[in-house]
PDB file of C-alpha atoms in Angstrom:
ATOM      1  CA  MET A  21       0.215  -0.394  -0.035  1.00 48.00           C
ATOM      2  CA  LEU A  22       1.539   3.199  -0.881  1.00 49.00           C
ATOM      3  CA  ILE A  23       1.194   5.892   1.976  1.00 50.00           C
ATOM      4  CA  ASP A  24       0.486   9.329   1.042  1.00 50.00           C
ATOM      5  CA  ASN A  25      -0.551  12.333   3.395  1.00 52.00           C
ATOM      6  CA  GLY A  26       1.990  14.346   3.707  1.00 58.00           C
ATOM      7  CA  LEU A  27       4.287  11.672   6.296  1.00 58.00           C
ATOM      8  CA  TRP A  28       8.229  12.067   5.792  1.00 69.00           C
ATOM      9  CA  ARG A  29       7.548  14.253   2.849  1.00 73.00           C
ATOM     10  CA  ASP A  30      10.839  16.352   3.658  1.00 78.00           C
ATOM     11  CA  ARG A  31      12.926  12.606   3.748  1.00 83.00           C
ATOM     12  CA  PHE A  32      11.719  10.241   1.175  1.00 87.00           C
ATOM     13  CA  GLU A  33       9.504  10.153  -2.151  1.00 85.00           C
ATOM     14  CA  ILE A  34       7.155   6.938  -1.081  1.00 86.00           C
ATOM     15  CA  VAL A  35       6.120   5.517   2.045  1.00 86.00           C
ATOM     16  CA  LEU A  36       5.768   1.736   1.397  1.00 89.00           C
ATOM     17  CA  TRP A  37       3.310  -0.060   3.714  1.00 89.00           C
ATOM     18  CA  ILE A  38       3.943  -4.024   3.211  1.00 91.00           C
ATOM     19  CA  PRO A  39       2.364  -6.713   5.518  1.00 91.00           C
ATOM     20  CA  LEU A  40       4.530  -9.328   5.641  1.00 91.00           C
ATOM     21  CA  ARG A  41       1.430 -11.861   5.466  1.00 90.00           C
ATOM     22  CA  HIS A  42       0.595 -10.871   2.229  1.00 88.00           C
ATOM     23  CA  LEU A  43       3.864 -12.426   0.803  1.00 88.00           C
ATOM     24  CA  ASN A  44       2.367 -15.634   1.416  1.00 84.00           C
ATOM     25  CA  GLY A  45       1.947 -17.264  -2.440  1.00 82.00           C
ATOM     26  CA  LEU A  46       4.018 -14.805  -4.066  1.00 84.00           C
ATOM     27  CA  LYS A  47       5.713 -16.320  -7.032  1.00 86.00           C
ATOM     28  CA  SER A  48       8.167 -13.966  -8.048  1.00 85.00           C
ATOM     29  CA  ARG A  49      12.021 -13.532  -5.682  1.00 89.00           C
ATOM     30  CA  THR A  50      12.729 -10.210  -6.919  1.00 88.00           C
ATOM     31  CA  LEU A  51      11.673  -6.947  -5.808  1.00 90.00           C
ATOM     32  CA  ASP A  52      10.361  -5.604  -9.318  1.00 88.00           C
ATOM     33  CA  GLY A  53       8.507  -8.926  -9.491  1.00 88.00           C
ATOM     34  CA  LEU A  54       6.920  -8.348  -5.466  1.00 89.00           C
ATOM     35  CA  PHE A  55       5.594  -4.591  -6.591  1.00 88.00           C
ATOM     36  CA  ILE A  56       3.410  -5.639  -9.901  1.00 86.00           C
ATOM     37  CA  GLU A  57       2.119  -8.688  -7.912  1.00 86.00           C
ATOM     38  CA  LYS A  58       1.336  -6.976  -4.278  1.00 85.00           C
ATOM     39  CA  VAL A  59       1.646  -2.980  -5.310  1.00 83.00           C
ATOM     40  CA  PHE A  60       0.323  -2.585  -8.850  1.00 81.00           C
ATOM     41  CA  VAL A  61      -2.932  -4.508  -8.924  1.00 74.00           C
ATOM     42  CA  SER A  62      -5.531  -2.667 -10.307  1.00 67.00           C
ATOM     43  CA  GLN A  63      -6.864  -3.755 -13.572  1.00 58.00           C
ATOM     44  CA  TYR A  64      -6.643  -0.204 -14.823  1.00 56.00           C
ATOM     45  CA  LEU A  65      -2.707  -0.260 -14.661  1.00 61.00           C
ATOM     46  CA  SER A  66      -2.136  -3.752 -16.691  1.00 68.00           C
ATOM     47  CA  GLN A  67      -0.448  -1.837 -19.516  1.00 72.00           C
ATOM     48  CA  GLU A  68       1.753   0.349 -16.811  1.00 81.00           C
ATOM     49  CA  GLN A  69       2.860  -2.231 -14.172  1.00 83.00           C
ATOM     50  CA  ALA A  70       5.952  -3.191 -15.207  1.00 84.00           C
ATOM     51  CA  ALA A  71       7.298   0.465 -16.081  1.00 87.00           C
ATOM     52  CA  LEU A  72       5.942   1.658 -12.407  1.00 86.00           C
ATOM     53  CA  ALA A  73       7.463  -1.297 -10.284  1.00 87.00           C
ATOM     54  CA  SER A  74      10.833  -0.530 -12.394  1.00 89.00           C
ATOM     55  CA  ALA A  75      10.197   2.890 -11.551  1.00 89.00           C
ATOM     56  CA  LEU A  76      10.106   1.996  -7.723  1.00 90.00           C
ATOM     57  CA  VAL A  77      13.225  -0.182  -7.721  1.00 91.00           C
ATOM     58  CA  THR A  78      14.998   2.439  -8.941  1.00 92.00           C
ATOM     59  CA  TYR A  79      13.410   5.096  -6.346  1.00 91.00           C
ATOM     60  CA  ALA A  80      14.197   2.483  -3.646  1.00 92.00           C
ATOM     61  CA  GLN A  81      17.664   1.277  -5.080  1.00 93.00           C
ATOM     62  CA  GLN A  82      18.735   5.885  -4.564  1.00 93.00           C
ATOM     63  CA  GLY A  83      17.202   5.468  -0.772  1.00 92.00           C
ATOM     64  CA  LYS A  84      14.269   7.722  -1.551  1.00 91.00           C
ATOM     65  CA  VAL A  85      11.367   4.742  -0.480  1.00 91.00           C
ATOM     66  CA  LEU A  86      10.667   3.918   3.284  1.00 92.00           C
ATOM     67  CA  PHE A  87       9.318   0.531   3.588  1.00 94.00           C
ATOM     68  CA  ILE A  88       7.145  -0.783   6.559  1.00 93.00           C
ATOM     69  CA  PHE A  89       7.113  -4.201   6.865  1.00 92.00           C
ATOM     70  CA  ASP A  90       4.342  -4.883   8.981  1.00 92.00           C
ATOM     71  CA  GLY A  91       4.300  -8.333  11.002  1.00 91.00           C
ATOM     72  CA  LEU A  92       7.549 -10.504  10.516  1.00 91.00           C
ATOM     73  CA  ASP A  93       6.656 -12.912  13.361  1.00 89.00           C
ATOM     74  CA  GLU A  94       3.426 -13.680  11.080  1.00 89.00           C
ATOM     75  CA  ILE A  95       6.458 -15.095   8.179  1.00 88.00           C
ATOM     76  CA  VAL A  96       8.744 -17.167  10.019  1.00 84.00           C
ATOM     77  CA  ALA A  97       7.442 -19.913   9.313  1.00 84.00           C
ATOM     78  CA  GLU A  98       6.854 -19.880   5.559  1.00 83.00           C
ATOM     79  CA  ALA A  99      10.586 -18.254   5.903  1.00 81.00           C
ATOM     80  CA  GLY A 100      11.750 -21.801   6.740  1.00 78.00           C
ATOM     81  CA  ASP A 101      15.550 -22.974   7.150  1.00 77.00           C
ATOM     82  CA  GLU A 102      18.753 -21.044   5.228  1.00 77.00           C
ATOM     83  CA  GLY A 103      19.032 -22.199   1.812  1.00 73.00           C
ATOM     84  CA  ASN A 104      15.111 -21.529   1.209  1.00 81.00           C
ATOM     85  CA  THR A 105      14.832 -19.524  -1.830  1.00 87.00           C
ATOM     86  CA  PHE A 106      11.873 -17.453   0.252  1.00 88.00           C
ATOM     87  CA  ARG A 107      14.132 -16.741   2.833  1.00 88.00           C
ATOM     88  CA  THR A 108      16.830 -15.709   0.761  1.00 90.00           C
ATOM     89  CA  PHE A 109      14.662 -13.009  -0.929  1.00 90.00           C
ATOM     90  CA  LEU A 110      12.853 -11.956   2.549  1.00 91.00           C
ATOM     91  CA  LYS A 111      16.535 -11.090   3.603  1.00 91.00           C
ATOM     92  CA  VAL A 112      17.167  -9.107   0.736  1.00 90.00           C
ATOM     93  CA  LEU A 113      13.644  -6.662   1.585  1.00 92.00           C
ATOM     94  CA  LEU A 114      14.665  -6.510   5.075  1.00 93.00           C
ATOM     95  CA  ARG A 115      17.848  -4.654   3.790  1.00 93.00           C
ATOM     96  CA  GLN A 116      16.505  -2.572   1.900  1.00 94.00           C
ATOM     97  CA  GLN A 117      18.479   1.365   2.214  1.00 94.00           C
ATOM     98  CA  ASN A 118      15.609   2.486   4.956  1.00 94.00           C
ATOM     99  CA  VAL A 119      13.394   0.017   6.596  1.00 95.00           C
ATOM    100  CA  ILE A 120      10.917  -0.194   9.668  1.00 94.00           C
ATOM    101  CA  ILE A 121       9.907  -3.297  11.170  1.00 93.00           C
ATOM    102  CA  THR A 122       7.390  -4.813  13.248  1.00 91.00           C
ATOM    103  CA  SER A 123       7.161  -7.781  15.205  1.00 89.00           C
ATOM    104  CA  ARG A 124       5.773  -9.241  17.729  1.00 83.00           C
ATOM    105  CA  PRO A 125       8.873 -10.862  20.170  1.00 78.00           C
ATOM    106  CA  SER A 126       7.450 -14.144  20.218  1.00 75.00           C
ATOM    107  CA  GLY A 127       8.519 -16.517  17.380  1.00 73.00           C
ATOM    108  CA  LEU A 128      10.899 -13.593  15.880  1.00 79.00           C
ATOM    109  CA  ASP A 129      13.373 -15.410  13.850  1.00 82.00           C
ATOM    110  CA  VAL A 130      16.353 -13.059  14.884  1.00 83.00           C
ATOM    111  CA  GLY A 131      18.466 -14.584  12.035  1.00 85.00           C
ATOM    112  CA  LEU A 132      16.100 -12.913   9.004  1.00 87.00           C
ATOM    113  CA  LEU A 133      17.347  -9.487  10.815  1.00 88.00           C
ATOM    114  CA  PRO A 134      19.732  -7.237   9.615  1.00 87.00           C
ATOM    115  CA  LYS A 135      21.827  -4.702  11.457  1.00 88.00           C
ATOM    116  CA  ILE A 136      18.902  -2.508  13.407  1.00 88.00           C
ATOM    117  CA  ASP A 137      20.072   0.878  14.208  1.00 91.00           C
ATOM    118  CA  LEU A 138      17.033   1.797  16.422  1.00 91.00           C
ATOM    119  CA  GLU A 139      14.784  -0.793  18.425  1.00 89.00           C
ATOM    120  CA  LEU A 140      11.804   0.093  19.964  1.00 86.00           C
ATOM    121  CA  GLU A 141       8.777  -1.602  22.067  1.00 83.00           C
ATOM    122  CA  THR A 142       5.719  -0.685  22.174  1.00 78.00           C
ATOM    123  CA  ILE A 143       3.727  -1.052  25.407  1.00 78.00           C
ATOM    124  CA  GLY A 144       0.488   1.423  25.032  1.00 84.00           C
ATOM    125  CA  PHE A 145      -0.409   3.630  27.644  1.00 89.00           C
ATOM    126  CA  ILE A 146      -0.412   4.174  31.021  1.00 89.00           C
ATOM    127  CA  GLN A 147      -2.704   5.229  33.519  1.00 90.00           C
ATOM    128  CA  GLN A 148      -2.153   9.073  33.015  1.00 93.00           C
ATOM    129  CA  ASN A 149      -1.936   8.566  29.578  1.00 93.00           C
ATOM    130  CA  VAL A 150      -5.207   7.180  29.160  1.00 93.00           C
ATOM    131  CA  GLU A 151      -7.145   9.800  31.000  1.00 94.00           C
ATOM    132  CA  ASP A 152      -5.196  12.538  29.397  1.00 94.00           C
ATOM    133  CA  PHE A 153      -6.509  11.214  26.201  1.00 93.00           C
ATOM    134  CA  VAL A 154     -10.245  10.960  27.094  1.00 93.00           C
ATOM    135  CA  ILE A 155     -10.443  14.531  28.280  1.00 94.00           C
ATOM    136  CA  LYS A 156      -8.891  15.591  25.137  1.00 92.00           C
ATOM    137  CA  VAL A 157     -11.212  14.125  22.623  1.00 89.00           C
ATOM    138  CA  LEU A 158     -14.644  14.209  25.074  1.00 91.00           C
ATOM    139  CA  ASP A 159     -16.283  16.966  26.506  1.00 90.00           C
ATOM    140  CA  PRO A 160     -15.539  16.730  30.327  1.00 92.00           C
ATOM    141  CA  ASP A 161     -19.018  15.669  31.860  1.00 90.00           C
ATOM    142  CA  LEU A 162     -18.754  12.682  29.393  1.00 88.00           C
ATOM    143  CA  ALA A 163     -15.091  12.072  30.160  1.00 92.00           C
ATOM    144  CA  ARG A 164     -15.599  11.508  33.964  1.00 92.00           C
ATOM    145  CA  ILE A 165     -18.213   8.850  33.023  1.00 88.00           C
ATOM    146  CA  VAL A 166     -15.865   7.381  31.102  1.00 89.00           C
ATOM    147  CA  ARG A 167     -12.496   7.604  33.571  1.00 92.00           C
ATOM    148  CA  GLU A 168     -14.785   6.766  36.029  1.00 89.00           C
ATOM    149  CA  PHE A 169     -16.095   3.363  34.440  1.00 86.00           C
ATOM    150  CA  ILE A 170     -13.019   2.295  33.036  1.00 88.00           C
ATOM    151  CA  GLN A 171     -11.636   2.885  36.614  1.00 88.00           C
ATOM    152  CA  ARG A 172     -14.086   0.535  37.884  1.00 85.00           C
ATOM    153  CA  THR A 173     -14.093  -2.079  35.209  1.00 82.00           C
ATOM    154  CA  PRO A 174     -10.856  -4.830  35.160  1.00 82.00           C
ATOM    155  CA  LEU A 175     -11.755  -6.166  31.908  1.00 78.00           C
ATOM    156  CA  ILE A 176     -12.382  -2.147  30.023  1.00 81.00           C
ATOM    157  CA  GLN A 177      -8.405  -1.217  31.531  1.00 84.00           C
ATOM    158  CA  GLY A 178      -6.679  -3.722  29.665  1.00 81.00           C
ATOM    159  CA  LEU A 179      -8.476  -2.386  26.295  1.00 80.00           C
ATOM    160  CA  ALA A 180      -7.770   1.274  27.444  1.00 86.00           C
ATOM    161  CA  ASN A 181      -4.104   0.752  27.312  1.00 87.00           C
ATOM    162  CA  ILE A 182      -4.277  -0.046  23.772  1.00 84.00           C
ATOM    163  CA  PRO A 183      -4.265   3.751  21.766  1.00 86.00           C
ATOM    164  CA  VAL A 184      -6.484   2.593  19.026  1.00 78.00           C
ATOM    165  CA  GLN A 185      -8.877   0.359  21.659  1.00 81.00           C
ATOM    166  CA  LEU A 186      -9.648   3.503  24.085  1.00 86.00           C
ATOM    167  CA  ASP A 187     -10.306   5.755  20.924  1.00 84.00           C
ATOM    168  CA  VAL A 188     -12.617   2.858  19.694  1.00 80.00           C
ATOM    169  CA  ILE A 189     -14.488   3.097  23.158  1.00 82.00           C
ATOM    170  CA  CYS A 190     -14.354   6.606  22.895  1.00 84.00           C
ATOM    171  CA  PHE A 191     -15.621   6.959  19.608  1.00 77.00           C
ATOM    172  CA  SER A 192     -18.746   4.243  20.312  1.00 77.00           C
ATOM    173  CA  TRP A 193     -19.931   6.314  23.982  1.00 77.00           C
ATOM    174  CA  THR A 194     -20.897   8.425  21.983  1.00 71.00           C
ATOM    175  CA  SER A 195     -23.687   6.707  21.242  1.00 67.00           C
ATOM    176  CA  LEU A 196     -24.748   5.145  24.666  1.00 63.00           C
ATOM    177  CA  PRO A 197     -28.092   5.574  25.983  1.00 54.00           C
ATOM    178  CA  THR A 198     -27.423   9.096  28.050  1.00 52.00           C
ATOM    179  CA  GLU A 199     -30.722   8.424  30.586  1.00 49.00           C
ATOM    180  CA  GLY A 200     -31.598   5.254  32.713  1.00 43.00           C
ATOM    181  CA  VAL A 201     -29.394   2.381  31.343  1.00 48.00           C
ATOM    182  CA  THR A 202     -26.834   0.744  32.731  1.00 59.00           C
ATOM    183  CA  VAL A 203     -23.397   0.658  30.960  1.00 59.00           C
ATOM    184  CA  THR A 204     -22.067  -3.085  30.408  1.00 65.00           C
ATOM    185  CA  MET A 205     -19.179  -4.489  28.823  1.00 63.00           C
ATOM    186  CA  THR A 206     -21.368  -6.866  26.662  1.00 71.00           C
ATOM    187  CA  GLY A 207     -23.803  -3.397  25.405  1.00 69.00           C
ATOM    188  CA  LEU A 208     -20.030  -1.751  24.905  1.00 68.00           C
ATOM    189  CA  TYR A 209     -18.726  -4.520  23.243  1.00 70.00           C
ATOM    190  CA  GLN A 210     -21.685  -4.485  21.135  1.00 73.00           C
ATOM    191  CA  LEU A 211     -22.021  -0.957  20.043  1.00 69.00           C
ATOM    192  CA  MET A 212     -18.105  -0.850  19.427  1.00 67.00           C
ATOM    193  CA  VAL A 213     -18.935  -3.231  16.780  1.00 74.00           C
ATOM    194  CA  ARG A 214     -21.766  -1.381  15.420  1.00 72.00           C
ATOM    195  CA  LYS A 215     -20.150   1.589  15.169  1.00 66.00           C
ATOM    196  CA  LEU A 216     -17.008  -0.550  13.435  1.00 67.00           C
ATOM    197  CA  TRP A 217     -19.280  -1.591  10.628  1.00 71.00           C
ATOM    198  CA  CYS A 218     -20.961   1.548  10.296  1.00 68.00           C
ATOM    199  CA  LYS A 219     -17.476   3.031   9.590  1.00 64.00           C
ATOM    200  CA  GLY A 220     -16.068   0.358   7.109  1.00 61.00           C
ATOM    201  CA  ALA A 221     -19.490   0.360   5.276  1.00 66.00           C
ATOM    202  CA  PHE A 222     -18.920   4.260   4.427  1.00 61.00           C
ATOM    203  CA  ARG A 223     -15.828   3.708   3.476  1.00 59.00           C
ATOM    204  CA  LEU A 224     -16.472   0.408   1.525  1.00 60.00           C
ATOM    205  CA  ALA A 225     -19.466   2.906   0.107  1.00 62.00           C
ATOM    206  CA  ARG A 226     -17.214   5.515  -1.344  1.00 60.00           C
ATOM    207  CA  LEU A 227     -14.696   3.479  -2.801  1.00 52.00           C
ATOM    208  CA  THR A 228     -17.408   1.567  -4.669  1.00 56.00           C
ATOM    209  CA  ALA A 229     -18.814   4.879  -6.077  1.00 60.00           C
ATOM    210  CA  LEU A 230     -14.991   6.275  -6.865  1.00 52.00           C
ATOM    211  CA  VAL A 231     -14.604   2.615  -8.652  1.00 48.00           C
ATOM    212  CA  GLN A 232     -18.077   2.902 -10.843  1.00 54.00           C
ATOM    213  CA  THR A 233     -17.251   6.414 -11.612  1.00 54.00           C
ATOM    214  CA  THR A 234     -14.038   5.313 -12.765  1.00 51.00           C
ATOM    215  CA  GLU A 235     -15.343   2.809 -15.014  1.00 49.00           C
ATOM    216  CA  VAL A 236     -17.799   5.610 -16.883  1.00 48.00           C
ATOM    217  CA  GLN A 237     -15.257   7.681 -17.370  1.00 53.00           C
ATOM    218  CA  LYS A 238     -13.373   5.558 -19.027  1.00 52.00           C
ATOM    219  CA  GLY A 239     -16.788   3.929 -20.981  1.00 54.00           C
TER     220      GLY A 239
END
């Protein structure tokens, strides 16, 4: 997936996010082959795939691409032992000039890793971070209610330490009934799921409309 939101624009021409689990079943063992199979896959790019892939390889060789290789632990089994062609290819990928590699610590094969300049461990929010976040994104009265609920609900405390899940909790809470209903874990979970479904459905509808508009224009 190509990312273009102004992120690191002063350092790189392209930030490229590649979930490594998507490399399962990859036929090619070259960088341009990877780009053709997994990056430039739209039917509308079929005539330009090779040229686009070649240009991206050139950018990578010039250090203009930041690769984000996501979930190394999810593909360790496929990498196999030394001599495995996929393992060799994966090592080449991870040794690009500018990379960020994410992985769970369990099951990680350190033999795949290049020399690491900086290693960070994500530990999530501490309690003060949780309170600061809730205060920042919610109105004062609602923030107080959410903070009290988190403090008295151990299961929610575990969820709230993970930023993206705390965001979903706050995002969902505004749709809870305001009078005469006690908030339960089950009710909150169900509402979180519905809100995420609605959010995903809205994005899917926009994408479908865009594709249909493009097809009409091409027709």
